[in-house]
């Protein structure tokens, strides 16, 4: 499979605004689930414990990335993966019709 063929679904996601829709859906689901507030709270806890003037962004990033991944609600993962799958299926089926 050529690189152009492999990247075609990605370009179609941009062309159809699907990527923007998926990103908006993700942000909404994370906010609605409380995930966003939990991550912000965790950042504050880490900064307070380490000292705002002592902690480096890279240290905060390392600590928060693993926490954020662990705290990601399973239902958000499942719904987003299903939406992505449906979008790609739609792109593939429309390509097969042409």
C-alpha atoms as a PDB file:
ATOM      1  CA  UNK A   1       0.000   0.000   0.000  1.00  0.00           C
ATOM      2  CA  UNK A   2       1.455   3.379  -0.963  1.00  0.00           C
ATOM      3  CA  UNK A   3       1.890   6.218   1.495  1.00  0.00           C
ATOM      4  CA  UNK A   4      -0.706   8.256  -0.402  1.00  0.00           C
ATOM      5  CA  UNK A   5      -3.267   5.468  -0.054  1.00  0.00           C
ATOM      6  CA  UNK A   6      -2.456   5.025   3.637  1.00  0.00           C
ATOM      7  CA  UNK A   7      -2.871   8.748   4.327  1.00  0.00           C
ATOM      8  CA  UNK A   8      -6.067   9.148   2.303  1.00  0.00           C
ATOM      9  CA  UNK A   9      -8.440   8.432   5.227  1.00  0.00           C
ATOM     10  CA  UNK A  10      -6.616  11.066   7.290  1.00  0.00           C
ATOM     11  CA  UNK A  11      -7.109  13.645   4.531  1.00  0.00           C
ATOM     12  CA  UNK A  12     -10.765  12.686   4.177  1.00  0.00           C
ATOM     13  CA  UNK A  13     -11.253  13.213   7.914  1.00  0.00           C
ATOM     14  CA  UNK A  14      -9.929  16.766   7.449  1.00  0.00           C
ATOM     15  CA  UNK A  15     -11.951  17.423   4.281  1.00  0.00           C
ATOM     16  CA  UNK A  16     -15.242  16.369   5.818  1.00  0.00           C
ATOM     17  CA  UNK A  17     -14.669  18.188   9.139  1.00  0.00           C
ATOM     18  CA  UNK A  18     -14.922  14.808  10.846  1.00  0.00           C
ATOM     19  CA  UNK A  19     -11.660  15.320  12.700  1.00  0.00           C
ATOM     20  CA  UNK A  20     -12.944  18.599  14.132  1.00  0.00           C
ATOM     21  CA  UNK A  21     -16.206  16.908  15.135  1.00  0.00           C
ATOM     22  CA  UNK A  22     -14.350  14.037  16.834  1.00  0.00           C
ATOM     23  CA  UNK A  23     -12.057  16.429  18.688  1.00  0.00           C
ATOM     24  CA  UNK A  24     -15.042  18.497  19.869  1.00  0.00           C
ATOM     25  CA  UNK A  25     -16.820  15.341  20.996  1.00  0.00           C
ATOM     26  CA  UNK A  26     -13.740  14.218  22.931  1.00  0.00           C
ATOM     27  CA  UNK A  27     -13.400  17.573  24.691  1.00  0.00           C
ATOM     28  CA  UNK A  28     -17.096  17.545  25.618  1.00  0.00           C
ATOM     29  CA  UNK A  29     -16.995  13.967  26.911  1.00  0.00           C
ATOM     30  CA  UNK A  30     -13.872  14.634  28.984  1.00  0.00           C
ATOM     31  CA  UNK A  31     -15.396  17.772  30.452  1.00  0.00           C
ATOM     32  CA  UNK A  32     -18.749  16.083  31.152  1.00  0.00           C
ATOM     33  CA  UNK A  33     -17.067  13.123  32.848  1.00  0.00           C
ATOM     34  CA  UNK A  34     -15.091  15.359  35.211  1.00  0.00           C
ATOM     35  CA  UNK A  35     -11.787  14.205  33.736  1.00  0.00           C
ATOM     36  CA  UNK A  36     -10.688  17.745  32.855  1.00  0.00           C
ATOM     37  CA  UNK A  37     -11.275  19.031  36.377  1.00  0.00           C
ATOM     38  CA  UNK A  38      -9.511  16.008  37.874  1.00  0.00           C
ATOM     39  CA  UNK A  39      -6.427  16.609  35.723  1.00  0.00           C
ATOM     40  CA  UNK A  40      -6.391  20.321  36.599  1.00  0.00           C
ATOM     41  CA  UNK A  41      -6.690  19.427  40.279  1.00  0.00           C
ATOM     42  CA  UNK A  42      -3.834  16.925  39.967  1.00  0.00           C
ATOM     43  CA  UNK A  43      -1.659  19.592  38.312  1.00  0.00           C
ATOM     44  CA  UNK A  44      -2.344  21.922  41.221  1.00  0.00           C
ATOM     45  CA  UNK A  45      -1.462  19.218  43.742  1.00  0.00           C
ATOM     46  CA  UNK A  46       1.826  18.456  42.008  1.00  0.00           C
ATOM     47  CA  UNK A  47       2.763  22.130  41.718  1.00  0.00           C
ATOM     48  CA  UNK A  48       1.920  22.718  45.374  1.00  0.00           C
ATOM     49  CA  UNK A  49       3.938  19.683  46.509  1.00  0.00           C
ATOM     50  CA  UNK A  50       6.997  20.460  44.385  1.00  0.00           C
ATOM     51  CA  UNK A  51       6.846  24.243  44.577  1.00  0.00           C
ATOM     52  CA  UNK A  52       5.783  26.419  41.681  1.00  0.00           C
ATOM     53  CA  UNK A  53       9.251  27.892  41.294  1.00  0.00           C
ATOM     54  CA  UNK A  54      11.013  24.515  41.415  1.00  0.00           C
ATOM     55  CA  UNK A  55       8.992  22.234  39.173  1.00  0.00           C
ATOM     56  CA  UNK A  56       9.836  22.028  35.501  1.00  0.00           C
ATOM     57  CA  UNK A  57       7.167  21.764  32.842  1.00  0.00           C
ATOM     58  CA  UNK A  58       8.630  18.451  31.689  1.00  0.00           C
ATOM     59  CA  UNK A  59       8.275  17.013  35.216  1.00  0.00           C
ATOM     60  CA  UNK A  60       4.670  18.166  35.446  1.00  0.00           C
ATOM     61  CA  UNK A  61       3.951  16.801  31.989  1.00  0.00           C
ATOM     62  CA  UNK A  62       5.412  13.386  32.842  1.00  0.00           C
ATOM     63  CA  UNK A  63       3.393  13.125  36.041  1.00  0.00           C
ATOM     64  CA  UNK A  64       0.137  14.327  34.518  1.00  0.00           C
ATOM     65  CA  UNK A  65       0.316  12.278  31.312  1.00  0.00           C
ATOM     66  CA  UNK A  66       0.346   8.968  33.126  1.00  0.00           C
ATOM     67  CA  UNK A  67      -2.336  10.150  35.560  1.00  0.00           C
ATOM     68  CA  UNK A  68      -4.528  11.410  32.716  1.00  0.00           C
ATOM     69  CA  UNK A  69      -4.269   8.137  30.829  1.00  0.00           C
ATOM     70  CA  UNK A  70      -5.121   6.114  33.929  1.00  0.00           C
ATOM     71  CA  UNK A  71      -8.116   8.305  34.724  1.00  0.00           C
ATOM     72  CA  UNK A  72      -9.562   8.323  31.194  1.00  0.00           C
ATOM     73  CA  UNK A  73     -13.078   6.909  31.526  1.00  0.00           C
ATOM     74  CA  UNK A  74     -13.529   3.612  29.683  1.00  0.00           C
ATOM     75  CA  UNK A  75     -16.872   4.734  28.236  1.00  0.00           C
ATOM     76  CA  UNK A  76     -15.185   7.776  26.657  1.00  0.00           C
ATOM     77  CA  UNK A  77     -12.543   5.548  25.057  1.00  0.00           C
ATOM     78  CA  UNK A  78     -15.164   3.143  23.747  1.00  0.00           C
ATOM     79  CA  UNK A  79     -17.420   5.858  22.341  1.00  0.00           C
ATOM     80  CA  UNK A  80     -14.593   7.726  20.624  1.00  0.00           C
ATOM     81  CA  UNK A  81     -13.114   4.564  19.139  1.00  0.00           C
ATOM     82  CA  UNK A  82     -16.564   3.641  17.819  1.00  0.00           C
ATOM     83  CA  UNK A  83     -17.006   7.111  16.296  1.00  0.00           C
ATOM     84  CA  UNK A  84     -13.577   6.899  14.650  1.00  0.00           C
ATOM     85  CA  UNK A  85     -14.335   3.422  13.336  1.00  0.00           C
ATOM     86  CA  UNK A  86     -17.702   4.540  11.949  1.00  0.00           C
ATOM     87  CA  UNK A  87     -16.101   7.561  10.278  1.00  0.00           C
ATOM     88  CA  UNK A  88     -13.387   5.467   8.656  1.00  0.00           C
ATOM     89  CA  UNK A  89     -15.937   2.871   7.532  1.00  0.00           C
ATOM     90  CA  UNK A  90     -17.943   5.648   5.904  1.00  0.00           C
ATOM     91  CA  UNK A  91     -14.869   6.985   4.115  1.00  0.00           C
ATOM     92  CA  UNK A  92     -13.918   3.523   2.884  1.00  0.00           C
ATOM     93  CA  UNK A  93     -17.425   2.661   1.711  1.00  0.00           C
ATOM     94  CA  UNK A  94     -17.788   5.965  -0.154  1.00  0.00           C
ATOM     95  CA  UNK A  95     -14.437   5.344  -1.850  1.00  0.00           C
ATOM     96  CA  UNK A  96     -15.518   1.852  -2.899  1.00  0.00           C
ATOM     97  CA  UNK A  97     -18.620   3.311  -4.574  1.00  0.00           C
ATOM     98  CA  UNK A  98     -16.496   5.539  -6.804  1.00  0.00           C
END
